[in-house]
PDB file of C-alpha atoms and ligand atoms in Angstrom:
ATOM      1  CA  UNK A   1     114.046  79.089  90.944  1.00 91.00           C
ATOM      2  CA  UNK A   2     113.775  76.707  87.997  1.00 94.00           C
ATOM      3  CA  UNK A   3     114.873  78.036  84.596  1.00 96.00           C
ATOM      4  CA  UNK A   4     111.986  79.548  82.681  1.00 97.00           C
ATOM      5  CA  UNK A   5     110.239  80.852  85.804  1.00 98.00           C
ATOM      6  CA  UNK A   6     109.448  84.554  85.670  1.00 98.00           C
ATOM      7  CA  UNK A   7     107.573  86.750  88.121  1.00 98.00           C
ATOM      8  CA  UNK A   8     106.619  90.159  86.743  1.00 98.00           C
ATOM      9  CA  UNK A   9     105.343  92.130  89.758  1.00 98.00           C
ATOM     10  CA  UNK A  10     102.779  94.808  88.942  1.00 98.00           C
ATOM     11  CA  UNK A  11     102.905  94.017  85.209  1.00 98.00           C
ATOM     12  CA  UNK A  12      99.266  95.116  84.768  1.00 99.00           C
ATOM     13  CA  UNK A  13      97.994  98.586  85.649  1.00 99.00           C
ATOM     14  CA  UNK A  14      94.914  99.026  87.810  1.00 98.00           C
ATOM     15  CA  UNK A  15      92.981  99.982  84.687  1.00 98.00           C
ATOM     16  CA  UNK A  16      94.074  96.821  82.881  1.00 98.00           C
ATOM     17  CA  UNK A  17      93.149  94.731  85.928  1.00 99.00           C
ATOM     18  CA  UNK A  18      89.700  96.355  86.023  1.00 98.00           C
ATOM     19  CA  UNK A  19      89.253  95.650  82.304  1.00 98.00           C
ATOM     20  CA  UNK A  20      89.988  91.960  82.863  1.00 99.00           C
ATOM     21  CA  UNK A  21      87.562  91.756  85.789  1.00 99.00           C
ATOM     22  CA  UNK A  22      84.908  93.439  83.603  1.00 98.00           C
ATOM     23  CA  UNK A  23      85.500  90.705  81.005  1.00 98.00           C
ATOM     24  CA  UNK A  24      85.148  87.975  83.655  1.00 98.00           C
ATOM     25  CA  UNK A  25      81.879  89.568  84.833  1.00 98.00           C
ATOM     26  CA  UNK A  26      80.597  89.844  81.239  1.00 98.00           C
ATOM     27  CA  UNK A  27      81.478  86.181  80.667  1.00 98.00           C
ATOM     28  CA  UNK A  28      79.025  85.187  83.411  1.00 98.00           C
ATOM     29  CA  UNK A  29      76.103  85.702  81.002  1.00 98.00           C
ATOM     30  CA  UNK A  30      77.120  82.700  78.887  1.00 98.00           C
ATOM     31  CA  UNK A  31      79.831  80.988  80.926  1.00 98.00           C
ATOM     32  CA  UNK A  32      79.064  81.319  84.653  1.00 98.00           C
ATOM     33  CA  UNK A  33      81.496  80.161  87.325  1.00 98.00           C
ATOM     34  CA  UNK A  34      80.839  76.522  88.204  1.00 98.00           C
ATOM     35  CA  UNK A  35      82.404  74.208  90.744  1.00 98.00           C
ATOM     36  CA  UNK A  36      84.223  71.307  89.065  1.00 98.00           C
ATOM     37  CA  UNK A  37      84.880  67.941  90.708  1.00 98.00           C
ATOM     38  CA  UNK A  38      87.934  65.747  90.911  1.00 97.00           C
ATOM     39  CA  UNK A  39      88.213  62.669  88.700  1.00 97.00           C
ATOM     40  CA  UNK A  40      87.119  59.368  90.304  1.00 96.00           C
ATOM     41  CA  UNK A  41      86.295  60.707  93.799  1.00 97.00           C
ATOM     42  CA  UNK A  42      83.953  63.404  92.532  1.00 98.00           C
ATOM     43  CA  UNK A  43      85.181  65.633  95.336  1.00 98.00           C
ATOM     44  CA  UNK A  44      84.432  69.279  94.506  1.00 98.00           C
ATOM     45  CA  UNK A  45      87.344  71.668  94.029  1.00 98.00           C
ATOM     46  CA  UNK A  46      87.591  74.596  96.431  1.00 97.00           C
ATOM     47  CA  UNK A  47      87.774  77.057  93.533  1.00 98.00           C
ATOM     48  CA  UNK A  48      85.037  77.799  91.032  1.00 98.00           C
ATOM     49  CA  UNK A  49      85.989  78.176  87.391  1.00 98.00           C
ATOM     50  CA  UNK A  50      85.141  79.372  83.936  1.00 99.00           C
ATOM     51  CA  UNK A  51      87.202  79.825  80.752  1.00 99.00           C
ATOM     52  CA  UNK A  52      87.856  82.109  77.810  1.00 99.00           C
ATOM     53  CA  UNK A  53      88.946  80.820  74.421  1.00 98.00           C
ATOM     54  CA  UNK A  54      88.184  78.092  71.895  1.00 98.00           C
ATOM     55  CA  UNK A  55      88.948  75.436  74.531  1.00 99.00           C
ATOM     56  CA  UNK A  56      88.372  75.429  78.272  1.00 98.00           C
ATOM     57  CA  UNK A  57      89.814  73.245  80.998  1.00 98.00           C
ATOM     58  CA  UNK A  58      87.175  71.183  82.830  1.00 98.00           C
ATOM     59  CA  UNK A  59      87.065  68.255  85.226  1.00 98.00           C
ATOM     60  CA  UNK A  60      84.353  65.988  86.596  1.00 98.00           C
ATOM     61  CA  UNK A  61      84.015  62.624  88.271  1.00 97.00           C
ATOM     62  CA  UNK A  62      83.539  60.545  85.112  1.00 97.00           C
ATOM     63  CA  UNK A  63      85.458  62.410  82.415  1.00 97.00           C
ATOM     64  CA  UNK A  64      88.485  63.577  84.399  1.00 97.00           C
ATOM     65  CA  UNK A  65      90.773  66.474  83.492  1.00 98.00           C
ATOM     66  CA  UNK A  66      90.404  67.636  79.891  1.00 98.00           C
ATOM     67  CA  UNK A  67      89.755  70.490  77.504  1.00 98.00           C
ATOM     68  CA  UNK A  68      86.283  71.081  76.061  1.00 98.00           C
ATOM     69  CA  UNK A  69      84.949  73.634  73.560  1.00 98.00           C
ATOM     70  CA  UNK A  70      81.813  74.353  75.608  1.00 98.00           C
ATOM     71  CA  UNK A  71      80.733  75.133  79.173  1.00 98.00           C
ATOM     72  CA  UNK A  72      79.765  71.885  80.976  1.00 98.00           C
ATOM     73  CA  UNK A  73      76.545  73.308  82.385  1.00 98.00           C
ATOM     74  CA  UNK A  74      75.226  75.749  79.781  1.00 98.00           C
ATOM     75  CA  UNK A  75      76.668  74.052  76.672  1.00 98.00           C
ATOM     76  CA  UNK A  76      77.660  77.476  75.349  1.00 98.00           C
ATOM     77  CA  UNK A  77      81.015  78.024  73.673  1.00 98.00           C
ATOM     78  CA  UNK A  78      83.470  79.810  75.945  1.00 98.00           C
ATOM     79  CA  UNK A  79      83.635  83.594  75.441  1.00 98.00           C
ATOM     80  CA  UNK A  80      86.505  84.940  73.347  1.00 98.00           C
ATOM     81  CA  UNK A  81      89.757  85.787  75.059  1.00 98.00           C
ATOM     82  CA  UNK A  82      90.111  89.529  75.696  1.00 98.00           C
ATOM     83  CA  UNK A  83      92.729  91.157  73.433  1.00 98.00           C
ATOM     84  CA  UNK A  84      94.778  92.225  76.444  1.00 98.00           C
ATOM     85  CA  UNK A  85      95.374  88.550  77.207  1.00 98.00           C
ATOM     86  CA  UNK A  86      96.455  87.544  73.726  1.00 98.00           C
ATOM     87  CA  UNK A  87      98.680  90.647  73.553  1.00 98.00           C
ATOM     88  CA  UNK A  88     100.315  89.674  76.822  1.00 98.00           C
ATOM     89  CA  UNK A  89     100.803  86.123  75.555  1.00 98.00           C
ATOM     90  CA  UNK A  90     102.504  87.381  72.399  1.00 98.00           C
ATOM     91  CA  UNK A  91     104.795  89.509  74.488  1.00 98.00           C
ATOM     92  CA  UNK A  92     105.736  86.869  77.057  1.00 98.00           C
ATOM     93  CA  UNK A  93     105.194  83.325  75.808  1.00 97.00           C
ATOM     94  CA  UNK A  94     107.702  83.276  72.933  1.00 95.00           C
ATOM     95  CA  UNK A  95     105.547  80.738  71.086  1.00 97.00           C
ATOM     96  CA  UNK A  96     104.474  80.724  67.419  1.00 97.00           C
ATOM     97  CA  UNK A  97     100.751  80.294  68.119  1.00 98.00           C
ATOM     98  CA  UNK A  98      98.113  81.821  70.378  1.00 98.00           C
ATOM     99  CA  UNK A  99      96.751  80.010  73.449  1.00 98.00           C
ATOM    100  CA  UNK A 100      93.424  78.233  72.907  1.00 98.00           C
ATOM    101  CA  UNK A 101      92.533  78.347  76.585  1.00 98.00           C
ATOM    102  CA  UNK A 102      92.406  80.798  79.445  1.00 99.00           C
ATOM    103  CA  UNK A 103      91.239  79.163  82.655  1.00 99.00           C
ATOM    104  CA  UNK A 104      89.631  81.549  85.149  1.00 99.00           C
ATOM    105  CA  UNK A 105      89.905  80.432  88.794  1.00 98.00           C
ATOM    106  CA  UNK A 106      87.963  82.240  91.498  1.00 98.00           C
ATOM    107  CA  UNK A 107      89.399  81.648  94.963  1.00 98.00           C
ATOM    108  CA  UNK A 108      87.247  82.686  97.903  1.00 98.00           C
ATOM    109  CA  UNK A 109      89.074  83.201 101.227  1.00 97.00           C
ATOM    110  CA  UNK A 110      88.984  79.489 102.110  1.00 97.00           C
ATOM    111  CA  UNK A 111      90.035  78.230  98.656  1.00 98.00           C
ATOM    112  CA  UNK A 112      93.411  76.721  97.880  1.00 98.00           C
ATOM    113  CA  UNK A 113      95.007  74.709  95.099  1.00 98.00           C
ATOM    114  CA  UNK A 114      97.205  71.736  95.907  1.00 97.00           C
ATOM    115  CA  UNK A 115     100.621  71.215  94.339  1.00 98.00           C
ATOM    116  CA  UNK A 116     100.238  69.940  90.784  1.00 98.00           C
ATOM    117  CA  UNK A 117     101.830  70.059  87.345  1.00 98.00           C
ATOM    118  CA  UNK A 118      99.811  71.359  84.372  1.00 98.00           C
ATOM    119  CA  UNK A 119      99.993  68.373  82.069  1.00 95.00           C
ATOM    120  CA  UNK A 120      96.691  68.115  80.222  1.00 98.00           C
ATOM    121  CA  UNK A 121      98.177  69.969  77.246  1.00 98.00           C
ATOM    122  CA  UNK A 122     100.036  68.428  74.290  1.00 98.00           C
ATOM    123  CA  UNK A 123     101.960  71.691  73.865  1.00 98.00           C
ATOM    124  CA  UNK A 124     104.157  71.533  76.951  1.00 94.00           C
ATOM    125  CA  UNK A 125     106.730  73.321  74.806  1.00 96.00           C
ATOM    126  CA  UNK A 126     104.625  76.459  75.346  1.00 98.00           C
ATOM    127  CA  UNK A 127     104.839  78.448  78.566  1.00 98.00           C
ATOM    128  CA  UNK A 128     101.885  78.926  80.893  1.00 98.00           C
ATOM    129  CA  UNK A 129     101.174  82.622  81.502  1.00 98.00           C
ATOM    130  CA  UNK A 130      99.240  83.370  84.671  1.00 98.00           C
ATOM    131  CA  UNK A 131      97.721  86.610  85.978  1.00 99.00           C
ATOM    132  CA  UNK A 132      96.756  87.420  89.566  1.00 99.00           C
ATOM    133  CA  UNK A 133      93.760  89.698  90.267  1.00 99.00           C
ATOM    134  CA  UNK A 134      92.276  90.668  93.608  1.00 98.00           C
ATOM    135  CA  UNK A 135      93.470  89.479  97.006  1.00 98.00           C
ATOM    136  CA  UNK A 136      97.074  88.447  97.560  1.00 99.00           C
ATOM    137  CA  UNK A 137      97.880  84.751  97.609  1.00 99.00           C
ATOM    138  CA  UNK A 138     100.763  82.555  98.668  1.00 99.00           C
ATOM    139  CA  UNK A 139     102.040  80.726  95.584  1.00 98.00           C
ATOM    140  CA  UNK A 140     104.240  77.656  96.053  1.00 98.00           C
ATOM    141  CA  UNK A 141     106.699  76.379  93.478  1.00 98.00           C
ATOM    142  CA  UNK A 142     108.489  73.045  93.641  1.00 98.00           C
ATOM    143  CA  UNK A 143     110.394  70.879  91.220  1.00 97.00           C
ATOM    144  CA  UNK A 144     109.410  68.325  88.603  1.00 96.00           C
ATOM    145  CA  UNK A 145     109.078  65.545  91.204  1.00 96.00           C
ATOM    146  CA  UNK A 146     106.411  65.408  93.885  1.00 95.00           C
ATOM    147  CA  UNK A 147     107.828  65.770  97.377  1.00 93.00           C
ATOM    148  CA  UNK A 148     110.879  67.854  96.453  1.00 94.00           C
ATOM    149  CA  UNK A 149     111.965  71.188  97.855  1.00 96.00           C
ATOM    150  CA  UNK A 150     109.553  74.067  97.410  1.00 98.00           C
ATOM    151  CA  UNK A 151     109.675  77.831  97.731  1.00 98.00           C
ATOM    152  CA  UNK A 152     106.804  80.220  98.296  1.00 98.00           C
ATOM    153  CA  UNK A 153     106.104  83.799  97.326  1.00 98.00           C
ATOM    154  CA  UNK A 154     103.223  86.207  97.676  1.00 99.00           C
ATOM    155  CA  UNK A 155     101.439  87.156  94.458  1.00 99.00           C
ATOM    156  CA  UNK A 156      99.569  90.458  94.306  1.00 99.00           C
ATOM    157  CA  UNK A 157      96.934  91.851  91.974  1.00 99.00           C
ATOM    158  CA  UNK A 158      98.457  92.704  88.615  1.00 99.00           C
ATOM    159  CA  UNK A 159     101.390  90.318  88.955  1.00 99.00           C
ATOM    160  CA  UNK A 160     102.116  87.978  86.047  1.00 99.00           C
ATOM    161  CA  UNK A 161     103.874  84.615  86.369  1.00 99.00           C
ATOM    162  CA  UNK A 162     105.393  82.764  83.421  1.00 98.00           C
ATOM    163  CA  UNK A 163     106.089  79.050  83.728  1.00 98.00           C
ATOM    164  CA  UNK A 164     108.255  78.221  80.722  1.00 98.00           C
ATOM    165  CA  UNK A 165     111.154  75.884  80.043  1.00 97.00           C
ATOM    166  CA  UNK A 166     111.986  73.730  83.031  1.00 98.00           C
ATOM    167  CA  UNK A 167     109.402  75.522  85.183  1.00 98.00           C
ATOM    168  CA  UNK A 168     106.651  74.346  82.809  1.00 98.00           C
ATOM    169  CA  UNK A 169     107.107  70.865  84.300  1.00 98.00           C
ATOM    170  CA  UNK A 170     107.326  71.971  87.928  1.00 98.00           C
ATOM    171  CA  UNK A 171     104.802  71.519  90.716  1.00 98.00           C
ATOM    172  CA  UNK A 172     102.979  74.634  91.840  1.00 98.00           C
ATOM    173  CA  UNK A 173      99.915  75.556  93.848  1.00 98.00           C
ATOM    174  CA  UNK A 174      98.214  78.136  96.024  1.00 98.00           C
ATOM    175  CA  UNK A 175      98.583  77.661  99.798  1.00 98.00           C
ATOM    176  CA  UNK A 176      96.217  80.382 100.845  1.00 98.00           C
ATOM    177  CA  UNK A 177      94.494  83.642 100.045  1.00 98.00           C
ATOM    178  CA  UNK A 178      94.956  86.768 102.167  1.00 98.00           C
ATOM    179  CA  UNK A 179      91.366  88.075 102.420  1.00 98.00           C
ATOM    180  CA  UNK A 180      90.680  91.792 102.209  1.00 98.00           C
ATOM    181  CA  UNK A 181      94.064  92.712 100.716  1.00 98.00           C
ATOM    182  CA  UNK A 182      92.676  94.149  97.473  1.00 98.00           C
ATOM    183  CA  UNK A 183      89.791  96.398  96.439  1.00 98.00           C
ATOM    184  CA  UNK A 184      89.699  95.135  92.841  1.00 98.00           C
ATOM    185  CA  UNK A 185      86.823  92.637  92.899  1.00 98.00           C
ATOM    186  CA  UNK A 186      83.397  94.345  93.016  1.00 98.00           C
ATOM    187  CA  UNK A 187      81.284  92.903  95.864  1.00 98.00           C
ATOM    188  CA  UNK A 188      78.126  92.802  93.741  1.00 98.00           C
ATOM    189  CA  UNK A 189      79.718  90.205  91.470  1.00 98.00           C
ATOM    190  CA  UNK A 190      82.170  88.623  93.927  1.00 98.00           C
ATOM    191  CA  UNK A 191      80.220  88.598  97.204  1.00 97.00           C
ATOM    192  CA  UNK A 192      82.810  86.400  98.921  1.00 96.00           C
ATOM    193  CA  UNK A 193      85.695  88.551  97.649  1.00 97.00           C
ATOM    194  CA  UNK A 194      88.941  86.713  97.113  1.00 98.00           C
ATOM    195  CA  UNK A 195      91.178  86.293  94.119  1.00 98.00           C
ATOM    196  CA  UNK A 196      90.752  85.642  90.415  1.00 99.00           C
ATOM    197  CA  UNK A 197      93.555  83.937  88.510  1.00 99.00           C
ATOM    198  CA  UNK A 198      93.716  83.805  84.716  1.00 99.00           C
ATOM    199  CA  UNK A 199      95.919  81.073  83.275  1.00 98.00           C
ATOM    200  CA  UNK A 200      96.620  81.051  79.533  1.00 99.00           C
ATOM    201  CA  UNK A 201      97.696  77.792  77.958  1.00 98.00           C
ATOM    202  CA  UNK A 202      98.488  76.483  74.524  1.00 98.00           C
ATOM    203  CA  UNK A 203      96.761  73.084  74.343  1.00 98.00           C
ATOM    204  CA  UNK A 204      97.565  71.610  70.911  1.00 98.00           C
ATOM    205  CA  UNK A 205     101.013  71.575  69.349  1.00 96.00           C
ATOM    206  CA  UNK A 206     101.440  74.511  66.974  1.00 91.00           C
TER     207      UNK A 206
HETATM  208  O1  LIG B 301      96.102  80.533  90.933  1.00 76.05           O
HETATM  209  C1  LIG B 301      97.257  80.418  90.534  1.00 76.05           C
HETATM  210  O2  LIG B 301      98.091  81.325  90.640  1.00 76.05           O
HETATM  211  C2  LIG B 301      97.704  79.118  89.904  1.00 76.05           C
HETATM  212  C3  LIG B 301      96.599  78.400  89.167  1.00 76.05           C
HETATM  213  C4  LIG B 301      97.058  77.112  88.561  1.00 76.05           C
HETATM  214  O3  LIG B 301      98.131  76.636  88.798  1.00 76.05           O
HETATM  215  C5  LIG B 301      96.173  76.382  87.653  1.00 76.05           C
HETATM  216  O4  LIG B 301      95.028  76.785  87.425  1.00 76.05           O
HETATM  217  O5  LIG B 301      96.624  75.345  87.109  1.00 76.05           O
HETATM  218 MN1  LIG B 302      98.644  74.979  87.426  1.00 76.05          MN
END
C-alpha cells in the first residue's frame, strides 16, 4: 500500500451512518442527485451525485471537471457539511483548514468508477477522506502512473479511507457494488439501493 493510505474499518457506528444518510436525504430538497457527464464526450457517469459544502465537484460536456458553489440544475448553494464530517476531517486529515467540498456519490448496483486520480484541487497537500455507506463495494488502488500494479479490497458501510501523502496521487476506483449487502439505505429514498460514498476534499490551498 502506498504511504499515506489508511483504511479504518467500521470507523462509523450504525447510528452515525444513519445520521449521514438522513443528511443526504435532507439535502435532496435543495441539492438533488443529478447525473453528471464526462468532459468532451458528454457521456453520462454511471453514478449520480450531489455535494455538501461551500464548493461542490461537478462535470459536464462543455465545462469539464471543476468545483462550483452552486448545484448545476437548481442553482442553489450546496447544503452545509454535517458536523460529523468536519469532526472526522479534523481527526483524520491532519490539515490546518476544513474541506470546502464533500462529494456525494450514489452507486446503484450497476454503477462503477474507473481508475482515476483526484486532481481538480489546488490543495493536493491535503488528504482525501472518504466514507462508505450502504452496500459493499470493491475498491481498487493503484500507483501514481496509469497502468501500474493495483490491489483491491472490499469496503463496507461505515468504513473510512484516507488518501494522504503518496496515496493522494494514486489511481483509485470502484470495480463493482455488491447489491443487497447492507440495510442502511431506505428504499423510499434509494429505490435502486446501492452505495453512497462521501468524499471530503480541501480544494484551495490553506
Ligand atoms: O466511491 C469511492 O469509494 C471512491 C470515490 C472517488 O474516488 C471519487 O469520488 O473521486
Ligand atoms: Mn477519487
